Coordinates of C-alpha atoms in Angstrom, one line a residue:
M1 CA 19.3 -2.4 -41.7
A2 CA 20.0 1.4 -41.6
R3 CA 17.8 3.4 -39.3
N4 CA 15.7 6.2 -40.8
N5 CA 14.1 7.7 -37.8
Y6 CA 16.3 8.7 -34.9
T7 CA 17.9 11.7 -33.0
F8 CA 21.6 12.5 -33.3
T9 CA 23.6 15.0 -31.2
S10 CA 26.7 17.0 -32.0
E11 CA 28.5 19.8 -30.2
S12 CA 30.7 22.7 -31.1
V13 CA 32.9 25.1 -29.1
S14 CA 33.7 28.7 -29.8
E15 CA 37.1 30.3 -30.7
G16 CA 37.4 31.4 -27.0
H17 CA 37.2 27.8 -25.6
P18 CA 40.5 27.0 -24.0
D19 CA 41.3 24.2 -26.4
K20 CA 40.5 26.4 -29.4
V21 CA 42.7 29.2 -28.1
C22 CA 45.5 26.7 -28.2
D23 CA 44.5 25.4 -31.7
R24 CA 44.5 29.0 -32.9
I25 CA 47.9 29.8 -31.6
S26 CA 49.4 26.6 -33.0
D27 CA 48.0 27.3 -36.4
A28 CA 49.1 31.0 -36.3
V29 CA 52.6 29.8 -35.6
L30 CA 52.3 27.4 -38.6
D31 CA 51.0 30.2 -40.9
A32 CA 53.8 32.5 -39.9
L33 CA 56.4 29.9 -40.7
L34 CA 54.8 28.9 -44.0
A35 CA 54.6 32.6 -45.0
E36 CA 58.4 32.7 -44.6
D37 CA 59.2 29.3 -45.9
P38 CA 56.5 27.3 -47.8
M39 CA 58.5 24.1 -47.2
A40 CA 58.6 24.6 -43.4
R41 CA 58.0 21.5 -41.3
V42 CA 56.0 22.4 -38.2
A43 CA 54.5 20.5 -35.3
A44 CA 53.5 23.2 -32.8
E45 CA 51.6 22.3 -29.6
T46 CA 50.2 24.9 -27.2
F47 CA 49.1 24.7 -23.6
A48 CA 47.2 27.5 -21.9
T49 CA 46.1 28.1 -18.3
T50 CA 45.7 31.1 -16.0
N51 CA 47.9 33.9 -17.2
R52 CA 50.2 31.5 -19.1
V53 CA 50.7 30.1 -22.5
V54 CA 53.4 27.5 -23.3
I55 CA 54.2 26.6 -27.0
G56 CA 56.4 23.6 -27.8
G57 CA 57.1 21.2 -30.6
E58 CA 59.5 21.1 -33.5
V59 CA 60.3 23.1 -36.6
G60 CA 62.4 22.3 -39.7
L61 CA 63.2 25.0 -42.2
T62 CA 64.9 25.1 -45.6
D63 CA 67.5 27.3 -44.0
Q64 CA 67.7 26.1 -40.5
D65 CA 70.0 29.0 -39.5
K66 CA 67.0 31.3 -39.7
L67 CA 65.1 29.4 -37.0
H68 CA 66.4 31.7 -34.2
E69 CA 65.2 34.8 -36.2
Y70 CA 61.7 33.4 -36.6
M71 CA 61.5 32.3 -33.0
G72 CA 61.6 35.9 -31.9
K73 CA 58.2 36.4 -33.4
I74 CA 56.3 33.7 -31.5
D75 CA 55.5 35.9 -28.5
E76 CA 53.9 38.5 -30.8
I77 CA 52.0 35.9 -32.7
A78 CA 50.4 34.4 -29.6
R79 CA 49.4 37.7 -28.1
A80 CA 47.8 38.8 -31.4
C81 CA 45.7 35.6 -31.4
I82 CA 44.5 36.1 -27.8
K83 CA 43.7 39.8 -28.5
D84 CA 41.7 38.9 -31.6
I85 CA 39.7 36.2 -29.7
G86 CA 38.9 38.9 -27.2
Y87 CA 40.5 38.0 -23.9
T88 CA 41.1 41.0 -21.6
Q89 CA 40.3 39.2 -18.3
D90 CA 42.4 40.0 -15.2
K91 CA 43.8 36.4 -15.2
F92 CA 44.0 35.9 -18.9
H93 CA 44.8 39.1 -20.8
W94 CA 46.6 39.3 -24.2
E95 CA 49.0 42.0 -22.9
T96 CA 50.0 40.5 -19.5
C97 CA 49.8 36.7 -19.8
E98 CA 53.2 35.0 -19.8
I99 CA 54.3 33.4 -23.1
T100 CA 56.9 30.6 -23.0
N101 CA 58.3 29.4 -26.3
L102 CA 59.9 25.9 -26.3
L103 CA 59.9 25.3 -30.1
H104 CA 63.0 23.5 -31.3
E105 CA 64.6 22.0 -34.4
Q106 CA 62.8 19.0 -36.0
S107 CA 64.2 15.6 -35.3
A108 CA 66.6 14.5 -38.0
H109 CA 65.2 11.0 -37.8
I110 CA 61.7 12.3 -38.7
A111 CA 63.1 14.6 -41.4
Q112 CA 64.9 11.8 -43.2
G113 CA 61.6 9.9 -43.8
V114 CA 59.6 13.0 -44.8
T115 CA 62.0 14.8 -47.1
G116 CA 62.2 13.5 -50.7
Q117 CA 65.8 12.5 -51.7
D118 CA 67.2 11.3 -55.0
D119 CA 64.7 8.9 -56.5
R120 CA 62.5 8.7 -53.4
D121 CA 59.4 10.9 -53.1
E122 CA 58.7 12.6 -49.8
G123 CA 57.1 10.2 -47.4
A124 CA 54.2 10.6 -44.9
G125 CA 55.2 12.4 -41.7
D126 CA 53.7 9.6 -39.6
Q127 CA 51.7 6.4 -39.9
G128 CA 47.9 6.7 -39.5
I129 CA 44.4 6.3 -40.7
M130 CA 42.4 9.3 -42.0
F131 CA 38.7 9.5 -42.8
G132 CA 36.6 11.9 -44.9
Y133 CA 32.9 12.1 -45.0
A134 CA 30.1 13.8 -46.9
T135 CA 26.3 13.7 -46.9
T136 CA 23.5 15.3 -48.8
E137 CA 21.6 16.4 -45.7
T138 CA 23.0 20.0 -45.9
D139 CA 24.0 22.3 -48.8
A140 CA 27.6 22.1 -47.5
L141 CA 27.4 18.2 -47.7
M142 CA 28.0 18.1 -44.0
P143 CA 26.0 16.4 -41.2
A144 CA 23.4 18.8 -39.9
P145 CA 24.0 18.6 -36.2
I146 CA 27.7 19.7 -36.3
Q147 CA 27.1 22.2 -39.2
Y148 CA 24.4 24.1 -37.3
S149 CA 26.2 23.8 -33.9
H150 CA 29.1 25.6 -35.6
A151 CA 26.8 28.2 -37.2
I152 CA 25.2 29.2 -33.9
L153 CA 28.6 29.9 -32.3
R154 CA 29.9 31.8 -35.4
R155 CA 26.8 34.0 -35.3
L156 CA 27.3 34.8 -31.6
A157 CA 30.9 35.6 -32.2
E158 CA 29.9 38.0 -35.0
V159 CA 27.6 40.0 -32.8
R160 CA 30.0 39.9 -29.9
K161 CA 32.9 41.2 -32.0
S162 CA 30.8 43.8 -33.9
G163 CA 29.7 45.3 -30.6
A164 CA 26.1 44.5 -31.0
E165 CA 26.1 42.2 -28.0
P166 CA 29.0 43.5 -25.7
A167 CA 27.7 41.4 -22.8
L168 CA 28.9 38.1 -24.5
G169 CA 32.3 36.7 -23.7
P170 CA 34.6 34.7 -25.9
D171 CA 34.1 31.3 -24.3
A172 CA 31.0 29.3 -25.4
K173 CA 29.8 25.8 -26.3
S174 CA 26.7 24.7 -28.3
Q175 CA 25.0 21.3 -28.7
L176 CA 22.1 20.3 -30.9
S177 CA 20.0 17.1 -30.8
V178 CA 18.6 16.8 -34.4
I179 CA 15.6 14.8 -35.2
Y180 CA 15.8 12.6 -38.4
E181 CA 12.8 11.3 -40.2
G182 CA 13.3 9.2 -43.3
A183 CA 17.0 9.7 -42.7
K184 CA 16.6 13.5 -43.2
P185 CA 17.0 16.2 -40.6
V186 CA 13.7 17.8 -39.8
G187 CA 14.0 19.5 -36.4
V188 CA 15.8 19.8 -33.1
S189 CA 14.6 18.1 -29.9
S190 CA 17.0 20.0 -27.7
I191 CA 19.3 23.0 -27.8
V192 CA 22.2 23.4 -25.3
L193 CA 24.2 26.7 -25.1
S194 CA 26.6 27.8 -22.5
T195 CA 28.2 31.2 -23.1
Q196 CA 30.5 33.3 -21.1
H197 CA 29.0 36.7 -20.2
L198 CA 30.8 39.8 -19.0
V199 CA 28.1 41.3 -16.9
K200 CA 25.9 39.8 -14.2
M201 CA 23.1 37.8 -15.9
N202 CA 21.0 34.8 -14.9
S203 CA 20.2 31.9 -17.2
D204 CA 16.9 33.4 -18.3
E205 CA 18.5 36.7 -19.2
V206 CA 21.2 34.9 -21.3
R207 CA 18.5 32.9 -23.1
E208 CA 16.6 36.1 -23.9
L209 CA 19.8 37.6 -25.4
V210 CA 20.9 34.6 -27.5
E211 CA 17.6 33.0 -28.6
P212 CA 16.9 35.4 -31.5
Y213 CA 20.3 34.5 -33.0
I214 CA 19.8 30.8 -32.6
R215 CA 16.4 31.0 -34.2
E216 CA 17.7 32.9 -37.2
T217 CA 20.5 30.4 -37.7
L218 CA 18.4 27.2 -37.7
P219 CA 16.1 26.3 -40.6
D220 CA 12.5 27.4 -40.4
G221 CA 10.3 25.0 -38.5
W222 CA 13.1 23.2 -36.7
I223 CA 12.4 24.8 -33.4
T224 CA 8.9 23.9 -32.0
D225 CA 7.1 24.2 -28.7
A226 CA 8.4 20.7 -27.9
T227 CA 12.1 21.8 -28.3
E228 CA 13.9 21.8 -25.0
W229 CA 16.2 24.7 -24.2
H230 CA 19.2 24.5 -21.8
V231 CA 21.0 27.9 -21.8
N232 CA 23.7 28.3 -19.2
P233 CA 22.1 25.5 -17.2
T234 CA 24.7 25.8 -14.4
G235 CA 24.0 29.5 -13.8
E236 CA 26.6 32.2 -13.8
F237 CA 29.5 31.8 -16.4
M238 CA 31.7 34.9 -16.1
I239 CA 35.2 33.2 -15.7
G240 CA 36.0 31.7 -19.1
G241 CA 38.8 30.6 -21.3
P242 CA 42.1 29.3 -20.0
D243 CA 41.5 31.0 -16.6
G244 CA 38.5 28.8 -16.1
D245 CA 39.9 25.6 -17.6
A246 CA 43.3 24.7 -19.1
G247 CA 43.5 24.2 -22.8
L248 CA 45.6 22.0 -25.2
T249 CA 46.1 21.9 -28.9
G250 CA 44.2 19.0 -30.6
R251 CA 41.7 18.1 -27.9
K252 CA 38.6 18.8 -30.0
I253 CA 39.0 16.5 -32.9
I254 CA 35.4 15.5 -33.2
V255 CA 34.3 19.2 -33.1
D256 CA 36.9 19.8 -35.9
T257 CA 35.5 17.1 -38.2
Y258 CA 31.9 15.6 -38.4
G259 CA 30.6 15.8 -34.9
G260 CA 30.7 12.0 -34.4
A261 CA 28.6 11.3 -37.5
A262 CA 31.6 9.7 -39.2
P263 CA 34.8 7.9 -38.0
H264 CA 37.9 9.8 -37.0
G265 CA 41.4 8.5 -37.4
G266 CA 42.6 10.0 -34.1
G267 CA 45.1 12.5 -35.3
A268 CA 44.6 16.2 -34.6
F269 CA 45.0 18.9 -37.2
S270 CA 46.1 22.2 -35.7
G271 CA 49.8 23.2 -35.6
K272 CA 50.8 20.5 -38.2
D273 CA 52.2 21.3 -41.7
P274 CA 50.8 19.4 -44.7
T275 CA 53.5 16.7 -44.7
K276 CA 51.7 15.4 -41.7
V277 CA 49.0 13.2 -43.2
D278 CA 47.0 13.5 -40.0
R279 CA 46.0 16.8 -41.5
S280 CA 46.6 16.8 -45.3
A281 CA 45.2 13.3 -45.9
A282 CA 42.1 14.0 -43.8
Y283 CA 41.6 17.0 -46.0
A284 CA 42.1 14.9 -49.1
A285 CA 39.6 12.3 -47.8
R286 CA 37.0 14.9 -47.2
Y287 CA 37.6 16.4 -50.6
L288 CA 37.2 13.0 -52.3
A289 CA 34.1 12.1 -50.3
K290 CA 32.5 15.4 -51.0
N291 CA 33.2 15.1 -54.7
V292 CA 31.8 11.6 -54.8
V293 CA 28.5 12.8 -53.2
A294 CA 28.5 16.0 -55.4
A295 CA 28.8 13.7 -58.4
G296 CA 25.6 11.9 -57.4
M297 CA 27.3 8.6 -56.8
A298 CA 25.9 8.3 -53.3
E299 CA 23.9 10.3 -50.7
R300 CA 26.5 9.5 -48.1
C301 CA 30.2 8.6 -48.5
T302 CA 33.0 7.7 -46.2
I303 CA 36.6 7.5 -47.5
Q304 CA 39.5 6.0 -45.5
L305 CA 43.2 6.5 -46.4
S306 CA 46.1 4.9 -44.5
Y307 CA 49.8 5.7 -44.5
A308 CA 53.1 4.5 -43.1
I309 CA 55.8 7.0 -41.9
G310 CA 58.4 7.6 -44.7
V311 CA 56.2 5.9 -47.3
A312 CA 54.7 8.1 -50.0
K313 CA 51.8 6.1 -51.4
P314 CA 48.7 5.3 -49.3
L315 CA 48.7 1.7 -48.1
S316 CA 44.9 1.4 -48.6
I317 CA 41.9 3.3 -49.9
Y318 CA 38.4 2.3 -48.7
A319 CA 35.0 3.7 -49.6
D320 CA 31.7 3.1 -48.0
T321 CA 28.4 4.6 -49.3
H322 CA 26.3 3.3 -46.4
G323 CA 23.7 1.7 -48.6
T324 CA 23.1 4.9 -50.6
G325 CA 25.4 4.3 -53.5
N326 CA 24.5 4.4 -57.2
V327 CA 28.0 3.1 -57.9
E328 CA 29.8 0.1 -56.4
A329 CA 32.1 1.1 -53.6
S330 CA 35.0 -0.8 -55.2
D331 CA 34.6 1.2 -58.3
I332 CA 34.7 4.4 -56.3
E333 CA 37.9 3.2 -54.7
K334 CA 39.5 2.7 -58.1
A335 CA 38.2 6.1 -59.4
V336 CA 39.6 7.9 -56.3
A337 CA 43.0 6.3 -56.8
A338 CA 43.0 7.3 -60.5
S339 CA 41.7 10.8 -60.0
M340 CA 44.2 12.2 -57.5
D341 CA 47.8 11.7 -56.5
L342 CA 47.4 10.7 -52.9
T343 CA 51.1 10.9 -51.9
P344 CA 51.8 13.7 -49.4
R345 CA 53.4 15.7 -52.2
G346 CA 50.5 15.1 -54.5
I347 CA 47.9 16.1 -51.9
R348 CA 49.9 19.2 -51.0
E349 CA 50.2 20.3 -54.6
H350 CA 46.7 19.4 -55.7
L351 CA 45.0 21.3 -52.8
E352 CA 47.8 23.9 -52.6
L353 CA 48.4 23.4 -48.9
S354 CA 51.8 25.0 -48.6
K355 CA 50.2 28.4 -47.9
P356 CA 49.5 30.2 -44.7
I357 CA 45.8 29.3 -44.7
Y358 CA 45.4 27.4 -41.4
Q359 CA 44.7 29.9 -38.6
R360 CA 41.2 30.4 -40.0
T361 CA 40.5 26.6 -39.6
A362 CA 41.1 26.6 -35.8
A363 CA 37.5 27.2 -34.8
Y364 CA 34.1 26.3 -36.2
G365 CA 35.2 23.3 -38.1
H366 CA 37.7 22.4 -40.8
F367 CA 35.0 21.1 -43.1
G368 CA 31.7 22.5 -44.5
R369 CA 33.3 25.9 -45.1
A370 CA 33.3 27.8 -48.4
P371 CA 36.5 27.7 -50.5
E372 CA 38.4 31.0 -50.4
A373 CA 40.1 33.0 -53.1
D374 CA 43.6 32.7 -51.5
G375 CA 43.4 28.9 -51.3
G376 CA 41.8 28.6 -47.9
F377 CA 39.5 25.5 -47.5
S378 CA 40.5 24.3 -51.0
W379 CA 39.5 20.8 -49.9
E380 CA 35.9 22.0 -50.0
K381 CA 35.9 22.5 -53.8
A382 CA 33.7 20.2 -55.9
D383 CA 36.0 20.4 -58.9
L384 CA 36.8 16.7 -59.2
V385 CA 33.2 15.7 -60.1
D386 CA 33.8 15.3 -63.8
V387 CA 37.2 13.6 -63.3
L388 CA 35.5 11.0 -61.0
K389 CA 32.7 10.4 -63.4
K390 CA 35.1 9.8 -66.3
A391 CA 37.1 7.4 -64.1
I392 CA 33.9 5.4 -63.3

């Protein structure tokens, strides 16, 4: 029997977190290559530590002779990311940190399975399982704990970058424990926030600075006298980012998705072009789950897709409405399969993923964001509702 009364916790990290710095650079490299060649194949990984950034991975271009030309832009791309995030520390500064570019040509053995040839459609870039999830508990059809954890950090980043709060640094983490009653979020039992600060401050002073922004971000009535606050609980936090802790691309996969409220297939997103189903099929699964819930077929929905490398069609489609469905899960599976081409090419074309739209996804979640005019967050559209209803 499903529980209706419980407390669930999710966390988020800011764009200045070491792992998110790496996600941002990897996705910026991807965007730059897609802007030059929409059919670019990219798997870019970034490592960052004190005064050093290393970028590696593989690239396949329509005209592979241009690879050397594009590689000359990588240093500039990485520095622009670090500058925009806001790092000017002595031991991690956008102007002075050492950038090492180790990107190379894509493996021919991978390319042969991905690229469509003759009568064969392009296959998945790897095997894997991908999950999408949606729930009615927020307007964005996202789990409340992760959605509001992101929102707090986005708000703090806004006031930091606007100059309203110059004492805040780029590196931060948030965590919310949300109280559910009748399976609906009604409040927070605890708030955890650790944020870098650029001037001497103790924990009480940091709380005084950030508390108004947290209160304005959370729904009215969620914070009560019983809510526990843990703001910079270890004390001083002035050394942040890759100088304080090394970062890697793809190490915050739960932050990127549903905060642990739904399964995760294991594959990271950032730095991967849309032939990699780790990314594109996870976007498609979210798109389908969101449209199922938006169509009123369930209050909660999980969609799983599975793929094999070099094979175009998904091996399986699974739906779970967690006891909230108004439609049989098996019927949803059939409707999903009939409503969208779930081959890598079909996903890419339906969601228009061959565009430079990925750098913006690197922080504050890949899901629960508003669709944008240039195609960003296209997987957040609820434009498949009528199609799914007709298929049912």
